[in-house]
Coordinates of C-alpha atoms and ligand atoms in Angstrom, one line a residue:
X6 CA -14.4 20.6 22.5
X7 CA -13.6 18.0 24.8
X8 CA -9.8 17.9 26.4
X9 CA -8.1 13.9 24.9
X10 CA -5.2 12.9 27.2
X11 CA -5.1 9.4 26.5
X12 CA -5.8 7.8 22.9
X13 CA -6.0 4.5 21.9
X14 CA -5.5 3.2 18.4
X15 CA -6.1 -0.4 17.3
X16 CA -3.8 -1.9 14.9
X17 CA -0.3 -1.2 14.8
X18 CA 0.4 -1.6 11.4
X19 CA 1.7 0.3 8.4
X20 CA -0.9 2.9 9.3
X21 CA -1.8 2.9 13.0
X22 CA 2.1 2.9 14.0
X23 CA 3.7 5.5 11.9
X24 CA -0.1 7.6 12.2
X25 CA 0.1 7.4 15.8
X26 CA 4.0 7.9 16.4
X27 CA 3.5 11.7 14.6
X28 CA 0.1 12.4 16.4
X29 CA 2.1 11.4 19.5
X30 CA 5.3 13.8 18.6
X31 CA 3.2 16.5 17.2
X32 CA 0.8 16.2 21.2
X33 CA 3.2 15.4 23.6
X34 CA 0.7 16.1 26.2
X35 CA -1.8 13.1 25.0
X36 CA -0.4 9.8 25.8
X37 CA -0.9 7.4 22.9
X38 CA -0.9 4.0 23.0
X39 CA -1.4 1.4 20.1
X40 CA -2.7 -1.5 20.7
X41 CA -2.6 -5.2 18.5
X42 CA -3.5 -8.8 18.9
X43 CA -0.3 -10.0 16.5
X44 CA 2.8 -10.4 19.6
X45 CA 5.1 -10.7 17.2
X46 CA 4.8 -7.3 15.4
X47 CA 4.2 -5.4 19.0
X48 CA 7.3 -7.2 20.1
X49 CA 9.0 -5.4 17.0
X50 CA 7.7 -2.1 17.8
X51 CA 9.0 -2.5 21.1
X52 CA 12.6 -4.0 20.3
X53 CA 15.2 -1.8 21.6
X54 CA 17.1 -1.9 18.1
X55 CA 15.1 0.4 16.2
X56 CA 16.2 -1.0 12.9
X57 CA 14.2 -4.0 13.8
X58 CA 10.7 -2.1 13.7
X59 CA 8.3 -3.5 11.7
X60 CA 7.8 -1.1 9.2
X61 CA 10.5 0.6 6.9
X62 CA 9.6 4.3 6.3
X63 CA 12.3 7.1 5.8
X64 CA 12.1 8.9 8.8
X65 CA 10.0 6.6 11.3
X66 CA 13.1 5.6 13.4
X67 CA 13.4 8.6 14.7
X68 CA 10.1 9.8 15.2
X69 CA 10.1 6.1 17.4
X70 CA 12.9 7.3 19.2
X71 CA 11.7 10.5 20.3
X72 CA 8.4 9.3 21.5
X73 CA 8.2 6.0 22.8
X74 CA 8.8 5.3 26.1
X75 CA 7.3 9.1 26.3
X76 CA 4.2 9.7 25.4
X77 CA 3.8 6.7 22.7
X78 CA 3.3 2.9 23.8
X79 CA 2.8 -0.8 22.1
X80 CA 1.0 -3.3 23.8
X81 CA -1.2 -6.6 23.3
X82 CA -3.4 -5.7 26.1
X83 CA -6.5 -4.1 23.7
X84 CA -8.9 -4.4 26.7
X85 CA -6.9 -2.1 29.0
X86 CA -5.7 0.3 25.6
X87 CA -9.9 0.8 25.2
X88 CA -11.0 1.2 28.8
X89 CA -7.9 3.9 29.0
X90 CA -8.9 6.3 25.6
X91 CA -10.8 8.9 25.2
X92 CA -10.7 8.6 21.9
X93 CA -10.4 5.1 19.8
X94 CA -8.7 5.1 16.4
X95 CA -9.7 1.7 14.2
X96 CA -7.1 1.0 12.1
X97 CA -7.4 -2.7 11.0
X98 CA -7.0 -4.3 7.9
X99 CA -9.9 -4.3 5.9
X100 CA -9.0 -6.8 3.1
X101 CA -11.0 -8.3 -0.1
X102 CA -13.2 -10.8 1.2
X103 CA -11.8 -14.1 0.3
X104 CA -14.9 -15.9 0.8
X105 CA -18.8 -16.0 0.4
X106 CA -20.9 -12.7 -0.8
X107 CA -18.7 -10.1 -2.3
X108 CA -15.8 -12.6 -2.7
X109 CA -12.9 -11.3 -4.5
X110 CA -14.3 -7.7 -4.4
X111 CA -16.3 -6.6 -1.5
X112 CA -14.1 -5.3 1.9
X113 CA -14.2 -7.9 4.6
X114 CA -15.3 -6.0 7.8
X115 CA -15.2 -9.0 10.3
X116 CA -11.9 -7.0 12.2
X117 CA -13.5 -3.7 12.3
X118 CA -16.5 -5.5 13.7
X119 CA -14.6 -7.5 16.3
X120 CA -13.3 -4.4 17.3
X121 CA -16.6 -2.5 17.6
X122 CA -18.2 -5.6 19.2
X123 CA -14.9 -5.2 21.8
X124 CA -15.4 -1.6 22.8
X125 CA -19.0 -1.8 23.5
X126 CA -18.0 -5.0 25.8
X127 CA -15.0 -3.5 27.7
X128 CA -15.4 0.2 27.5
X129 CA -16.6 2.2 31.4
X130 CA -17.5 5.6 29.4
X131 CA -18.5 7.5 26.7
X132 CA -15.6 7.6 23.9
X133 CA -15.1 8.9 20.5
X134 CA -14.3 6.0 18.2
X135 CA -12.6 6.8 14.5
X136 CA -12.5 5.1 11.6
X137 CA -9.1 5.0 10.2
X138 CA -9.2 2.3 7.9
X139 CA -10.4 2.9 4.9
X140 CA -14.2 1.5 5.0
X141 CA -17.1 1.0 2.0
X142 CA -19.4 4.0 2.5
X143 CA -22.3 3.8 4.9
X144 CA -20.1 1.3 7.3
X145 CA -19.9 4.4 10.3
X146 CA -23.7 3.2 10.6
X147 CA -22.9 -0.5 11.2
X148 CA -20.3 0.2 13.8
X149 CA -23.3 3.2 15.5
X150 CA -25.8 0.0 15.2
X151 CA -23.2 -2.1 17.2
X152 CA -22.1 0.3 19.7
X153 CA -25.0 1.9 20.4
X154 CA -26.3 -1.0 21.1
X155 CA -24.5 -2.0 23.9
X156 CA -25.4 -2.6 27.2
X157 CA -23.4 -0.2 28.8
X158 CA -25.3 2.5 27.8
X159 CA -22.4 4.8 26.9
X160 CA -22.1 7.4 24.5
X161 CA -20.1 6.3 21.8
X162 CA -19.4 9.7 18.8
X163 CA -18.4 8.0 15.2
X164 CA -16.2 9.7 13.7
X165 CA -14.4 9.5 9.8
X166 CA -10.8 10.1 9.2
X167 CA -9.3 8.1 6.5
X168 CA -5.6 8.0 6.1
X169 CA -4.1 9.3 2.8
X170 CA -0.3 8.4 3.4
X171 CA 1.4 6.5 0.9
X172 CA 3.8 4.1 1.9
X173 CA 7.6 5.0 1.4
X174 CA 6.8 8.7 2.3
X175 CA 4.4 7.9 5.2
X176 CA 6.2 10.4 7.4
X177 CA 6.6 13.1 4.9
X178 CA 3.2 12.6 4.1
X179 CA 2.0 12.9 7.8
X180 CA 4.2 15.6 8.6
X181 CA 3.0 17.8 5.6
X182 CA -0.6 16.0 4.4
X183 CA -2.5 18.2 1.4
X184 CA -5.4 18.3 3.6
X185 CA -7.0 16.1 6.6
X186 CA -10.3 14.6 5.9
X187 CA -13.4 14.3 9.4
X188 CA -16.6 13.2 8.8
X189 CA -18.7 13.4 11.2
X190 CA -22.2 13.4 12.5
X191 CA -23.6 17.3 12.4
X192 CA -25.6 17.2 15.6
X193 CA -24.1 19.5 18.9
X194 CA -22.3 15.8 19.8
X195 CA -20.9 15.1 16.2
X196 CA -19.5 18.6 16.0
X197 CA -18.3 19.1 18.9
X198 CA -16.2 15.4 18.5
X199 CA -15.4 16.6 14.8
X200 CA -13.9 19.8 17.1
X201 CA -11.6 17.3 19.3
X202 CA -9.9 15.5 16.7
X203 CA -9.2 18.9 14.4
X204 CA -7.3 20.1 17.3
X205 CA -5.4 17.3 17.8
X206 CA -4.2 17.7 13.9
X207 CA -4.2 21.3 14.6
X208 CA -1.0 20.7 16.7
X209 CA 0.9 21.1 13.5
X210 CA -1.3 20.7 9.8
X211 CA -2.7 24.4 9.2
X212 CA -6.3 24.6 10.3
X213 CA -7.8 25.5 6.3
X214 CA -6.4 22.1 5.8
X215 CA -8.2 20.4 8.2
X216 CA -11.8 19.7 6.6
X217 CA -15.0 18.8 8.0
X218 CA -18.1 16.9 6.3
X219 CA -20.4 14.5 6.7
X220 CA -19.4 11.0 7.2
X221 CA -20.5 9.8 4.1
X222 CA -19.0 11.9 2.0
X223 CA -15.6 11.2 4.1
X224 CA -15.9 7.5 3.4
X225 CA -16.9 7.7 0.1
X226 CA -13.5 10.4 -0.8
X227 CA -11.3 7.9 0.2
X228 CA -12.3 5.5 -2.2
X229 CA -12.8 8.0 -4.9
X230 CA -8.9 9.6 -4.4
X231 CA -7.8 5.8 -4.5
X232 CA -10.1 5.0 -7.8
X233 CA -8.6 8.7 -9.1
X234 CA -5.1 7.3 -8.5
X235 CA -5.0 4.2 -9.8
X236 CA -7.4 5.5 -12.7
X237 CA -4.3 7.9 -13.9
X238 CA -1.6 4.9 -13.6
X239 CA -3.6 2.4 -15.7
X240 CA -4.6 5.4 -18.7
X241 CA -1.1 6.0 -18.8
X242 CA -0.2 2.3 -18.8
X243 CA -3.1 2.1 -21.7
X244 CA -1.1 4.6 -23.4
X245 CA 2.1 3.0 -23.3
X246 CA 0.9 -0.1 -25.1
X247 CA -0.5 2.4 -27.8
X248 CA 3.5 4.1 -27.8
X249 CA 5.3 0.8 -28.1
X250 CA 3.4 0.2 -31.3
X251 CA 3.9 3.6 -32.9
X252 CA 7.5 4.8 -31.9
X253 CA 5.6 7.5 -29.5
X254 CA 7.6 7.5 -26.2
X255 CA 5.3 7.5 -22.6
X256 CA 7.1 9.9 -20.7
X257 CA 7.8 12.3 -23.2
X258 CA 3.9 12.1 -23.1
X259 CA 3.4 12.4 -19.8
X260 CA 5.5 15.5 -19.4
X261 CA 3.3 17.3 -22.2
X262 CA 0.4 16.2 -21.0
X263 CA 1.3 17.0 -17.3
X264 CA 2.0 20.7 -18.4
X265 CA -1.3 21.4 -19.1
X266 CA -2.8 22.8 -15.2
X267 CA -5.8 21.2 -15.8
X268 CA -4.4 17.2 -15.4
X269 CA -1.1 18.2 -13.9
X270 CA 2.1 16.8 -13.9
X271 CA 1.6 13.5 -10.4
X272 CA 0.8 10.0 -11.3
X273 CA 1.5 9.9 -14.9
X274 CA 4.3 7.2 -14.3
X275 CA 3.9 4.4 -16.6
X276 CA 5.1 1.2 -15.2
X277 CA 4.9 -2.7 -14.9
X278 CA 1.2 -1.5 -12.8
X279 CA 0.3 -0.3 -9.5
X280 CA 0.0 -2.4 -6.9
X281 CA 0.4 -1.7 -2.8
X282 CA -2.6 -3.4 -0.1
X283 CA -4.9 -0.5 -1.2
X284 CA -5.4 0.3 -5.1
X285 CA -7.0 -2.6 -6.5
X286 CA -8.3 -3.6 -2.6
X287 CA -9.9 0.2 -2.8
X288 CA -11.0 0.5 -7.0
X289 CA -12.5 -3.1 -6.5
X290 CA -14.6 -2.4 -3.1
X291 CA -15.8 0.9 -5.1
X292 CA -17.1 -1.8 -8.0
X293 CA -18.9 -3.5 -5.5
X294 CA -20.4 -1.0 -3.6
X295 CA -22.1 0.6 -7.1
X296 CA -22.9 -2.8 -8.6
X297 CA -24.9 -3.5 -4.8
X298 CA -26.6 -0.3 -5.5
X299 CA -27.6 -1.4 -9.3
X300 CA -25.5 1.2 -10.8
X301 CA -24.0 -1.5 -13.8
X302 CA -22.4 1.2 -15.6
X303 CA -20.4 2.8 -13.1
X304 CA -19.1 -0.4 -11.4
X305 CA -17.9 -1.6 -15.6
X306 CA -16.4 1.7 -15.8
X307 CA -14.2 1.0 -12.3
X308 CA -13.9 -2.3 -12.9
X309 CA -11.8 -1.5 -16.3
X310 CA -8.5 0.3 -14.3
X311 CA -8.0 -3.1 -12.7
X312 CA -8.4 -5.1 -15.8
X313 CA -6.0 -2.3 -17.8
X314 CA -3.8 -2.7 -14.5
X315 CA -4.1 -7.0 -14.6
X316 CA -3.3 -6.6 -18.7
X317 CA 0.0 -4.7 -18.1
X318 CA 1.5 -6.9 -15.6
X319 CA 1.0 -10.1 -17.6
X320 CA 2.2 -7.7 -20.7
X321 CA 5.0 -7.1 -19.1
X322 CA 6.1 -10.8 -18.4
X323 CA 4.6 -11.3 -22.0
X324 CA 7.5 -9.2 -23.5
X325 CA 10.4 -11.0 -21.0
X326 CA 9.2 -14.4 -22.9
X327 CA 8.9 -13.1 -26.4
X328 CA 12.2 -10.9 -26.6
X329 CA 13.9 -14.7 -24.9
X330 CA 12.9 -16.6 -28.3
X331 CA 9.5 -17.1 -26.8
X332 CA 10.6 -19.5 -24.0
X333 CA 12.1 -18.8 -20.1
X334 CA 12.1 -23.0 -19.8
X335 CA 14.8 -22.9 -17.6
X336 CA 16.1 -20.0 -18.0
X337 CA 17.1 -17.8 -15.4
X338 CA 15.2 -14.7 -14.6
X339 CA 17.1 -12.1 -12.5
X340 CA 14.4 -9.4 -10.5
X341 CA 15.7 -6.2 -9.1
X342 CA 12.9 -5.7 -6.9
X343 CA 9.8 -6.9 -5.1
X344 CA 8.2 -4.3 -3.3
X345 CA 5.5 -2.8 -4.8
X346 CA 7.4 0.8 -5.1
X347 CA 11.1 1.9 -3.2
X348 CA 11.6 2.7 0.1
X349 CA 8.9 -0.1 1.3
X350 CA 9.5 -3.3 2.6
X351 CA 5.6 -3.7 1.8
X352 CA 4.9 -6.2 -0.7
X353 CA 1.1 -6.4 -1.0
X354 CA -0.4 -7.0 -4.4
X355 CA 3.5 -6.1 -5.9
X356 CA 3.5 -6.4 -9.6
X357 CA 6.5 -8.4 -9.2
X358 CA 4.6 -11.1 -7.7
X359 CA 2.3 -12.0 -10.5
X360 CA 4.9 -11.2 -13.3
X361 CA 6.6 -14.0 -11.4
X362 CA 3.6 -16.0 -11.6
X363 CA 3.3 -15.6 -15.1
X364 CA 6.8 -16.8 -16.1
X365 CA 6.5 -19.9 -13.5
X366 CA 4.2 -20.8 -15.9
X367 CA 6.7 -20.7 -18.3
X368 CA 9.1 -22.8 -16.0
X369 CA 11.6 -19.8 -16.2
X370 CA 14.2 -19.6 -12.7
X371 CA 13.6 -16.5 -11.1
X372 CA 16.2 -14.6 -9.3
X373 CA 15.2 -12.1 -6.8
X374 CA 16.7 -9.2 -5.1
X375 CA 15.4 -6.6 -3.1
X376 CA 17.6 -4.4 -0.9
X377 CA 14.5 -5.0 2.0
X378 CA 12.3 -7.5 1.4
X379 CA 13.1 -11.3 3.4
X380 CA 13.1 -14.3 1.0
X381 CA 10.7 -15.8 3.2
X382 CA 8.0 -12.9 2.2
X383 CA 8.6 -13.5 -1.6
X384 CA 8.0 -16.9 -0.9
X385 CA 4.8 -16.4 1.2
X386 CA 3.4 -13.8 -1.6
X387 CA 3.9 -16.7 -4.8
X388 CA 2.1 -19.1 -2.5
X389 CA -0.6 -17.3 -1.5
X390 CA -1.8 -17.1 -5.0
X391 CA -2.0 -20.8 -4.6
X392 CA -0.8 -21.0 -8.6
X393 CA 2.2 -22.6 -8.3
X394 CA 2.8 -26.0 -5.8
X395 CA 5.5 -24.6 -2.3
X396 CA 8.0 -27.3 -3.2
X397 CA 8.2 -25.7 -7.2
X398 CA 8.4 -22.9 -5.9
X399 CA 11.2 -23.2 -3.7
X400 CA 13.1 -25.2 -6.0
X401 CA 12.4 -22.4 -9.2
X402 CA 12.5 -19.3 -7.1
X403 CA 16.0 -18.1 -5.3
X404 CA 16.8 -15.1 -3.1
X405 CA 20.0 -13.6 -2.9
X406 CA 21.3 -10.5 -1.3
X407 CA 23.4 -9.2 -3.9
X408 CA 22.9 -7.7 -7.4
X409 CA 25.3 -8.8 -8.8
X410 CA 25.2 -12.2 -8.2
X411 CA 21.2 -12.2 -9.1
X412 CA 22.6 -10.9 -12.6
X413 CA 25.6 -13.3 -13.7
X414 CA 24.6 -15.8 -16.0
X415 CA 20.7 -14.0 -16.2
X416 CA 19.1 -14.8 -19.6
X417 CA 17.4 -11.3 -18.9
X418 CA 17.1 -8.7 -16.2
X419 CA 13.9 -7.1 -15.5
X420 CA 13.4 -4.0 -13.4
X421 CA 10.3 -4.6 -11.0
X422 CA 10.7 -1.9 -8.5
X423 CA 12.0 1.7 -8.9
X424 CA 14.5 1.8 -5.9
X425 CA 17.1 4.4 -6.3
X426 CA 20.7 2.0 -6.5
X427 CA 19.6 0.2 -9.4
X428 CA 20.7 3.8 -10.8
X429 CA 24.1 2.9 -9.7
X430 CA 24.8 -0.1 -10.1
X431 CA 28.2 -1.3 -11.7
X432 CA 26.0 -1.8 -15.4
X433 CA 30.2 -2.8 -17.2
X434 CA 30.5 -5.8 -14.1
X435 CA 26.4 -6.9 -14.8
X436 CA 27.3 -7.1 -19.0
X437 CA 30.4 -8.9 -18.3
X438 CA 28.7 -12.0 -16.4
X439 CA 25.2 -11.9 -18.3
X440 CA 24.7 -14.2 -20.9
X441 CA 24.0 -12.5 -24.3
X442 CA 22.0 -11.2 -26.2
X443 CA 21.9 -9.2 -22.3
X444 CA 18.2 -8.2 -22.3
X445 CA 17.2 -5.5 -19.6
X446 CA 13.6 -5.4 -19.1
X447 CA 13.0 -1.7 -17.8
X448 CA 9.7 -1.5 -15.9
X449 CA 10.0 1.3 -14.0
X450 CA 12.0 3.0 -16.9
X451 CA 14.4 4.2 -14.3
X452 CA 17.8 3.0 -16.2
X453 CA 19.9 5.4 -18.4
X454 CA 18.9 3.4 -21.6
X455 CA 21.7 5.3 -23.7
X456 CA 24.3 4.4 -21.2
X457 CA 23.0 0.6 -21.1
X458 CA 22.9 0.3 -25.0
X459 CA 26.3 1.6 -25.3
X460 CA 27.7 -0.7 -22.9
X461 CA 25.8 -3.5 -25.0
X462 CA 22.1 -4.2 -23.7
X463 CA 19.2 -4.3 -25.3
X464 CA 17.1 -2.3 -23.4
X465 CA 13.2 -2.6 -23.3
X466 CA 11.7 -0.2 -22.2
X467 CA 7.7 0.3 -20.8
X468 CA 6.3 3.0 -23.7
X469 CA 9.1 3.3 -25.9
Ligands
LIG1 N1 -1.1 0.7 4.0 C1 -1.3 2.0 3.7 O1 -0.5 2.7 3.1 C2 -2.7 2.5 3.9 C3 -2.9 3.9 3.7 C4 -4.1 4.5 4.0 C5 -5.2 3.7 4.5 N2 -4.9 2.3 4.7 C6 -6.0 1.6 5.3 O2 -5.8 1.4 6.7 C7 -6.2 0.2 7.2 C8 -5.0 -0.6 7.8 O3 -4.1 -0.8 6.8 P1 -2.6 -1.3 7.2 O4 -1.8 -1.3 5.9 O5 -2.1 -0.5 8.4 O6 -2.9 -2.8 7.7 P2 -1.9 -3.8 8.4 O7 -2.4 -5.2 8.1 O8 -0.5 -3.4 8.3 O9 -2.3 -3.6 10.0 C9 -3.5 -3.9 10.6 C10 -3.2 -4.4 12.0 O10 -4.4 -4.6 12.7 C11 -4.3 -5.7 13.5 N3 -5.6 -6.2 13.9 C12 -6.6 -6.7 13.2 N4 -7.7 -7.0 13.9 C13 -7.4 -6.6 15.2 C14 -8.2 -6.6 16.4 N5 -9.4 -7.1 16.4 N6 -7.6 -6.1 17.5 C15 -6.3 -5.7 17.5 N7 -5.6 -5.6 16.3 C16 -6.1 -6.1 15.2 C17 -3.5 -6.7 12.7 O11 -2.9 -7.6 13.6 C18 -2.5 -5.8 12.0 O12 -1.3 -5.7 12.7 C19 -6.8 -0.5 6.0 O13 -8.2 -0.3 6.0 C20 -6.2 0.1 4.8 O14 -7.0 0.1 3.6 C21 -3.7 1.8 4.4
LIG2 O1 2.8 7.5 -11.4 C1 2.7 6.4 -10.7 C2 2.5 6.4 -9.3 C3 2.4 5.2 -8.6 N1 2.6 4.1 -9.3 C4 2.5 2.8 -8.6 O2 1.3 2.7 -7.9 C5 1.4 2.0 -6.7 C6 0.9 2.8 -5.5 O3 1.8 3.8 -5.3 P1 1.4 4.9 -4.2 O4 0.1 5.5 -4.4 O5 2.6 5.9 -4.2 O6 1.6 4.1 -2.8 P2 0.5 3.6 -1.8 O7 1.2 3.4 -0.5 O8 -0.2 2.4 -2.3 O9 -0.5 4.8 -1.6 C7 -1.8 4.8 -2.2 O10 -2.7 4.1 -1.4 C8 -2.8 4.6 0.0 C9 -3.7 3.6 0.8 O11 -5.0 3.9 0.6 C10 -3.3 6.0 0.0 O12 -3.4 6.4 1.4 C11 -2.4 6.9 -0.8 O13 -2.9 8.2 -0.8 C12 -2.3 6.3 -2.2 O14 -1.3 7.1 -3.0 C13 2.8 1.6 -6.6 O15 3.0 0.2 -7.1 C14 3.5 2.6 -7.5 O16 4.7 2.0 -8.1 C15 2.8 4.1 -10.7 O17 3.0 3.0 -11.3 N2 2.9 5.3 -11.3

């Protein structure tokens, strides 16, 4: 095993920071720095006023607070954070391309590539390099073609470790992950790098956790938990179109089905549909990779959880518009919520971005509040899906900061995001100032629907 005292990991973002601010807590004696071309967001990590980071995770504050300045450090300077490491987390953004072959499905690679390209420039010895971004399987060879070709002539181990945190409970989730994935070469060199980095996780996740294999099969997991995932959410969503039309109710389903050990009782939500910067980027890059390999039938049976998860989001926004006589022209649409689940000021691929979408369409007024997301954000989401013209949207789309005033004098109320004080929220002060009929539009089915219909709402409901 080889003795890390200085890591580098490039990418500060929703992974690489709160990743390396628990590896940093957990090995005080490894000094960790995280490195990031984008000023802006290492100026945020740095501000003094930690409520300014630019992240919100339950928990991450504080892990900030205890370790940087000490053993954890944001900079630009990616050169000297490479040339420093013994070991070199990549933890870029790995989007769907946008553009050319693959376009609108394949992962676009060009920043883990500037990055490999960039340690084989600046690097002055032999380093382990990990892929934390979640990559297509077979990429660990592109980045051993790149580095190994080099003209330094270092050394340079490859090693796997995809990051399984959700957002919301990233700490948690680091804190106490169900297991820790390494791939890794199995020659003397791979193990003994597979070695280096299960000790560093060994400072606190219980060694039987920690598990080794090849590095296929580690990139090729973290695909297959996301397509798993996201394959539960959209066969519950199937269901719940199937319980709307026959008085079955969704959750009363998922708990009986989620008895039975065999499928157990996570991810049987039903909702508006999943979204988040990984799901669809994830299930879609897995569709690629199998058509690429000629396997037709595999990449159609992937392929379908987006399309199921695509169907319920315009469902969704289908309902809003029917239950309103069948036109929002003008009408005013209140949101509670835009992240794409609570306790996240991530907004990436949010449901509530394209159930927007589809009732600008309509010309409906939409109404937005979010107890974390910026108005510019919502307004940088609808126009990246390049739909709707800025100036429309500007003048159809309001943000507000309070509830209650994205609720008076709403044609309809629809619940986009599951955060916790929708709960309790004053529901007597909302019906007085909503016009009627006051239609609540549960998509999260997080509302006491009893308590609403007695106060007077007509409450719809996702699977009921
Ligand atoms: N967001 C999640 O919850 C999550 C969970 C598990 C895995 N992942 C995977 O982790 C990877 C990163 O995701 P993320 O959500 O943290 O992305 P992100 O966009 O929040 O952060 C990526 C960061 O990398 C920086 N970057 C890009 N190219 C760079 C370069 N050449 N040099 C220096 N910095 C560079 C960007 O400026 C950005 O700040 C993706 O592959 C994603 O699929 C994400
Ligand atoms: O029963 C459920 C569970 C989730 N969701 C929705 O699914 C989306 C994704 O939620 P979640 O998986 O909790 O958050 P992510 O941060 O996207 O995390 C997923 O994606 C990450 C990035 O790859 C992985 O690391 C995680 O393991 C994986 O859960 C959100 O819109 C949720 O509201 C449901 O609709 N029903």
């Amino acid at each position: 095993m080889k003795e890390v005292k200085n890591i580098c990991c490039i990418g500060a973002g929703y992974v690489g920071g709160p990743t390396m601010a628990v590896i940093a807590l957990k090995n005080p004696h490894i000094k960790v720095n995280i490195v990031d071309i984008n000023e802006q967001r290492i100026a945020d990590w740095n501000d003094a006023d930690l409520d300014k980071l630019p992240i919100y995770e339950p928990g991450l504050k504080e892990v900030v607070a205890e370790t940087r300045g000490r053993n954890l450090f944001f900079s630009t300077n990616v050169d000297q954070g490479i040339q420093d490491a013994d070991m070199i987390f990549i933890s870029v953004n790995t989007p769907t391309k946008t553009y050319g072959k693959g376009k609108g499905q394949a992962a676009d690679l060009k920043y883990i590539e500037l990055c490999a390209r960039q340690i084989a420039r600046v690097a002055k010895r032999d380093k382990i390099v990990v892929e934390k971004s979640t990559l297509p399987v077979r990429t660990a060879e592109a980045l051993k073609d790149i580095l190994s070709n080099s003209e330094s002539g270092f050394k340079f181990e490859i090693l796997s470790n995809p990051e399984f945190l959700a957002e919301g409970t990233a700490i948690d989730d680091l804190m106490a992950p169900d297991r820790v994935l390494i791939g890794g070469d199995d020659t003397p060199s791979g193990q003994e790098a597979k070695d280096t980095l299960s000790a560093i996780y060994e400072a606190w996740v219980p060694k039987e956790q920690v598990l080794q294999t090849n590095v296929w099969s580690s990139e090729l997991s973290k695909l297959t938990a996301n397509a798993f995932l996201a394959q539960r959410i959209s066969s519950i969503n199937a269901m719940s179109a199937l319980c709307e039309e026959t008085e079955a109710d969704v959750d009363e389903i998922a708990r009986a089905i989620g008895m039975d050990s065999r499928i157990g009782p996570k991810f049987l939500k039903s909702s508006v549909g999943f979204g988040g910067s990984c799901f669809q980027k994830d299930v879609l890059n897995l569709v690629y990779i199998a058509k690429s390999y000629g396997l037709t039938e595999v990449a159609e049976y992937w392929d379908q959880v987006i399309q199921l998860n695509d169907y319920q989001k315009r469902r969704f926004a289908d309902k809003i518009i029917k239950k309103s006589y069948n036109t929002v022209n003008d009408k005013k649409i209140a949101f509670l919520g835009w992240a794409f689940k609570k306790d996240t000021n991530d907004t990436r691929e949010s449901a509530a971005i394209y159930v927007a979408d589809h009732l600008l369409d309509e010309n409906a007024q939409v109404v937005v509040y979010d107890p974390k997301v910026p108005a510019e954000q919502v307004y940088a989401d609808l126009e990246y899906l390049n739909t709707h013209d800025p100036e429309e949207i500007r003048k159809r789309v309001k943000i507000v900061n309070d509830p209650y005033e994205a609720t008076s004098e709403a044609h309809a109320i629809a619940v986009l995001t599951e955060w916790d004080e929708f709960k309790e929220y004053d529901w007597n002060k909302i019906f007085a100032s909503t016009l009627k009929p006051a239609n609540v539009f549960d998509g999260r089915n997080i509302l006491d629907k009893k308590a609403l219909e007695v106060i007077g709402f007509n409450v719809y409901n996702i699977g009921k």
